[in-house]
Each structure stands twice: as C-alpha cells, then as structure tokens.
Coordinates of C-alpha atoms in Angstrom, one line a residue:
M1319 CA 0.0 0.0 0.0
K1320 CA 2.8 2.3 0.9
K1321 CA 4.6 1.6 -2.3
G1322 CA 1.5 2.4 -4.4
G1323 CA 0.8 5.6 -2.4
N1324 CA 4.4 6.8 -3.2
T1325 CA 3.9 6.0 -6.9
V1326 CA 0.7 8.1 -6.9
I1327 CA 2.4 11.0 -5.2
I1328 CA 5.3 10.9 -7.6
L1329 CA 3.0 10.6 -10.6
I1330 CA 1.0 13.7 -9.4
V1331 CA 4.2 15.7 -8.9
V1332 CA 5.4 14.7 -12.4
I1333 CA 2.1 15.6 -13.9
L1334 CA 2.1 19.0 -12.1
L1335 CA 5.7 19.7 -13.2
V1336 CA 4.8 18.8 -16.8
Y1337 CA 1.7 21.0 -16.7
F1338 CA 3.7 23.9 -15.2
A1339 CA 6.4 23.5 -17.9
F1340 CA 3.9 23.5 -20.7
S1341 CA 2.0 26.5 -19.2
S1342 CA 5.3 28.4 -18.7
Y1343 CA 6.4 27.6 -22.2
N1344 CA 3.1 28.7 -23.8
G1345 CA 3.1 31.9 -21.7
L1346 CA 6.6 32.7 -22.8
I1347 CA 5.8 32.0 -26.4
N1348 CA 2.8 34.3 -26.2
L1349 CA 4.9 37.1 -24.7
D1350 CA 7.7 36.6 -27.1
E1351 CA 5.3 37.0 -30.0
K1352 CA 3.9 40.2 -28.4
V1353 CA 7.5 41.5 -28.2
N1354 CA 8.1 40.7 -31.8
K1355 CA 4.8 42.3 -32.9
S1356 CA 5.5 45.5 -30.8
Y1357 CA 9.0 45.7 -32.3
A1358 CA 7.6 45.4 -35.8
D1359 CA 5.1 48.1 -35.0
L1360 CA 7.9 50.3 -33.8
Q1361 CA 9.9 49.6 -36.9
T1362 CA 6.9 50.5 -39.1
A1363 CA 6.5 53.9 -37.3
V1364 CA 10.2 54.7 -37.6
Q1365 CA 10.2 53.6 -41.2
R1366 CA 7.2 55.8 -42.0
R1367 CA 9.1 58.8 -40.6
A1368 CA 12.1 57.8 -42.7
D1369 CA 9.9 57.6 -45.8
L1370 CA 8.6 61.1 -45.2
I1371 CA 12.1 62.6 -45.1
P1372 CA 12.9 62.4 -48.8
N1373 CA 9.8 64.5 -49.6
L1374 CA 10.7 67.0 -46.9
V1375 CA 14.3 67.2 -48.1
N1376 CA 13.2 67.7 -51.8
T1377 CA 10.9 70.5 -50.7
V1378 CA 13.7 72.2 -48.7
K1379 CA 16.2 71.5 -51.6
G1380 CA 14.0 73.5 -53.9
Y1381 CA 14.8 76.6 -51.7
A1382 CA 18.2 75.7 -50.3
S1383 CA 20.0 73.5 -52.7
H1384 CA 23.4 74.6 -51.3
E1385 CA 22.8 72.9 -47.9
E1386 CA 24.3 69.6 -49.2
E1387 CA 25.9 68.7 -45.9
T1388 CA 22.6 68.7 -44.1
F1389 CA 21.0 66.6 -46.8
T1390 CA 23.9 64.1 -46.8
K1391 CA 23.5 63.6 -43.0
I1392 CA 19.8 62.9 -43.4
T1393 CA 20.5 60.4 -46.2
E1394 CA 23.1 58.6 -44.1
A1395 CA 20.8 58.5 -41.1
R1396 CA 18.0 57.1 -43.1
S1397 CA 20.3 54.4 -44.5
K1398 CA 21.3 53.3 -41.0
L1399 CA 17.6 52.9 -40.1
S1400 CA 17.0 50.4 -42.8
Q1401 CA 20.2 48.5 -41.7
A1402 CA 19.2 48.3 -38.0
T1403 CA 18.8 44.7 -36.9
N1404 CA 17.9 45.1 -33.2
P1405 CA 16.3 47.6 -30.9
T1406 CA 19.7 49.1 -29.9
E1407 CA 20.7 49.8 -33.5
L1408 CA 17.2 51.1 -34.3
S1409 CA 17.3 53.4 -31.4
Q1410 CA 20.7 54.8 -32.3
A1411 CA 19.7 55.2 -36.0
N1412 CA 16.5 56.9 -34.9
A1413 CA 18.4 59.3 -32.7
E1414 CA 20.8 60.2 -35.6
L1415 CA 17.8 60.8 -37.9
T1416 CA 16.2 63.1 -35.3
K1417 CA 19.3 65.1 -35.0
A1418 CA 19.6 65.4 -38.8
I1419 CA 16.0 66.5 -39.1
G1420 CA 16.7 69.1 -36.4
D1421 CA 19.4 70.5 -38.6
I1422 CA 16.7 71.4 -41.2
N1423 CA 15.3 73.9 -38.6
V1424 CA 18.4 76.0 -39.2
V1425 CA 17.9 75.9 -43.0
V1426 CA 14.2 76.7 -42.7
E1427 CA 14.8 79.8 -40.6
A1428 CA 16.8 81.3 -43.5
Y1429 CA 13.9 80.9 -46.1
P1430 CA 10.6 82.6 -45.1
E1431 CA 9.0 81.5 -48.4
L1432 CA 9.7 77.9 -47.5
K1433 CA 7.9 78.3 -44.2
A1434 CA 4.7 79.3 -46.2
N1435 CA 5.1 76.5 -48.8
E1436 CA 1.9 74.4 -48.8
N1437 CA 3.8 71.1 -49.5
F1438 CA 6.2 71.9 -46.7
I1439 CA 3.4 72.6 -44.2
Q1440 CA 1.7 69.3 -45.1
L1441 CA 4.9 67.4 -44.7
Q1442 CA 5.7 68.9 -41.3
D1443 CA 2.2 68.0 -40.1
E1444 CA 2.7 64.4 -41.2
L1445 CA 6.1 64.4 -39.6
A1446 CA 4.7 65.7 -36.3
G1447 CA 2.0 62.9 -36.4
T1448 CA 4.6 60.3 -37.1
E1449 CA 6.7 61.5 -34.1
N1450 CA 3.7 60.8 -31.9
R1451 CA 3.2 57.4 -33.4
I1452 CA 6.9 56.6 -32.7
A1453 CA 6.5 57.7 -29.1
V1454 CA 3.4 55.5 -28.6
A1455 CA 5.1 52.5 -30.4
R1456 CA 8.3 52.9 -28.3
R1457 CA 6.2 53.0 -25.1
D1458 CA 4.1 50.0 -26.1
Y1459 CA 7.3 48.0 -27.1
N1460 CA 9.0 48.8 -23.8
D1461 CA 5.9 47.8 -21.8
V1462 CA 5.7 44.4 -23.4
V1463 CA 9.5 43.9 -23.1
N1464 CA 9.2 44.7 -19.4
T1465 CA 6.4 42.1 -19.0
F1466 CA 8.4 39.5 -20.9
N1467 CA 11.7 40.2 -19.1
S1468 CA 9.9 40.0 -15.7
K1469 CA 8.4 36.7 -16.6
V1470 CA 11.7 35.3 -17.9
R1471 CA 13.6 36.3 -14.7
K1472 CA 11.1 35.3 -12.1
F1473 CA 11.4 31.9 -10.3
P1474 CA 10.4 29.2 -11.1
T1475 CA 9.6 30.3 -14.8
S1476 CA 13.3 31.4 -15.1
I1477 CA 14.4 27.7 -14.8
F1478 CA 12.2 26.7 -17.8
A1479 CA 13.1 29.9 -19.7
N1480 CA 16.8 29.2 -19.5
M1481 CA 16.3 25.6 -20.5
L1482 CA 14.1 26.6 -23.5
G1483 CA 16.4 29.4 -24.7
F1484 CA 14.4 32.4 -23.6
S1485 CA 16.4 35.4 -22.4
P1486 CA 15.6 39.0 -21.6
R1487 CA 15.0 41.3 -24.6
A1488 CA 16.5 44.7 -25.2
Y1489 CA 14.5 47.9 -24.5
F1490 CA 14.2 50.6 -27.1
E1491 CA 16.3 53.2 -25.2
A1492 CA 17.2 56.7 -26.2
D1493 CA 20.9 57.4 -26.6
P1494 CA 22.6 59.7 -24.0
G1495 CA 21.9 63.3 -24.9
T1496 CA 18.8 62.6 -27.0
E1497 CA 16.7 63.8 -24.1
N1498 CA 17.6 67.3 -25.4
A1499 CA 17.0 66.4 -29.1
P1500 CA 16.2 69.3 -31.4
T1501 CA 12.6 70.0 -32.0
V1502 CA 11.4 68.7 -35.3
D1503 CA 7.9 70.3 -35.2
F1504 CA 8.1 73.0 -37.9
G1505 CA 4.5 74.0 -37.0
L1506 CA 5.7 76.8 -34.7
I1507 CA 7.9 78.2 -37.4
V1508 CA 5.1 78.0 -40.0
R1509 CA 2.5 79.6 -37.6
E1510 CA 4.9 82.4 -36.8
S1511 CA 5.4 83.2 -40.5
Y1512 CA 1.7 83.8 -40.8
I1513 CA 1.5 85.9 -37.7
G1514 CA 4.6 88.0 -38.4

C-alpha cells in the first residue's frame, strides 16, 4: 500500500511539473510574440518617418540647394535605419535621424518663403503625427518587453526559460543626450510666419 501511495504522489508531482512546464512555455511564447509584434510596429513607425524625409528634403532643396551637408547627414541617417537589426541599433539610428532632421530647422529659418510653402506645411504636419506614433510605439514596445523580461527572470519560470532558450529582450532606449534632441515640429515656425 505504501509503495502504491508513493507512486501516486510521484505521478501527481510529475504531472504538475509537466503541466507547469507547458504552461510556462506557452506563456513565454505568447509574450515573445507580443514583443516581436511590438518591435515590428515600432519599426513601421520609424520607417514611416524615414519615408517622409525624402519629400521633406526635396521640398527644402528647392529653396536651399546649397545645404548639401545637411541633406547628406539625413540620407546617411535614413540608411542606418534600414540596416538596423535590433532595438539598440534602431534606437541609435532613430536618434541620428532626429538630429539630422533638427538641422533642417536652421535651414528653414533662412527661407521665409519655404515656411509658407503648402507642401512643406503638409509634410511637417505628417512628420509631427509620425513623431507621436513613434513615441506610442516605443512605449508599447518597452511595456511588453518589461512584461516579458519580468516573466523570464522570475522563479520558477526562469528555470524553464533558461532551459528553453528564452532570455531578456533589449529595450528601445534613447541614446545619451537625446533627451535634449532638437525640436522637429516645424509647426511653430510656420504659424509664426503667418502671424509675423
């Protein structure tokens, strides 16, 4: 009787362990997919911004064709965005593009007729909207990464996570100094041109 009782207990423990392992694995898979989807959404928002830049640059070039250094920086920054393979690289490329776009502010200040250009006004509105999308996508991505990383690191799920190859994912972090990034909202400039 004692031998059969021990076998039942061992069997119950094994069944519970197997159930917990499958439950943990499925939970990690779901969170991993949420991280992947959030990262794809973030990439899409950043790419949308990068896709707007050539139109903005062409509009500005029509007024300031001699500002080649600024345009070259923007082209290089856009190229780095498409080559980014992880959140860290994407974050760095995004920061470079933000700085390069900020350099256009200086160019725009010198050309009052550009500030009133209808195409330029529309592009700056789209760019401002895209900046908001990027901020939301970055927040959403970091939230789901936080949830995933917490799950992967908590005991006892951490045991199964390590055995199954799950490890914490990288956050989309701003580079040092980008908290003071140049303003890319040309709306203030445009509105001032109508008032002044």
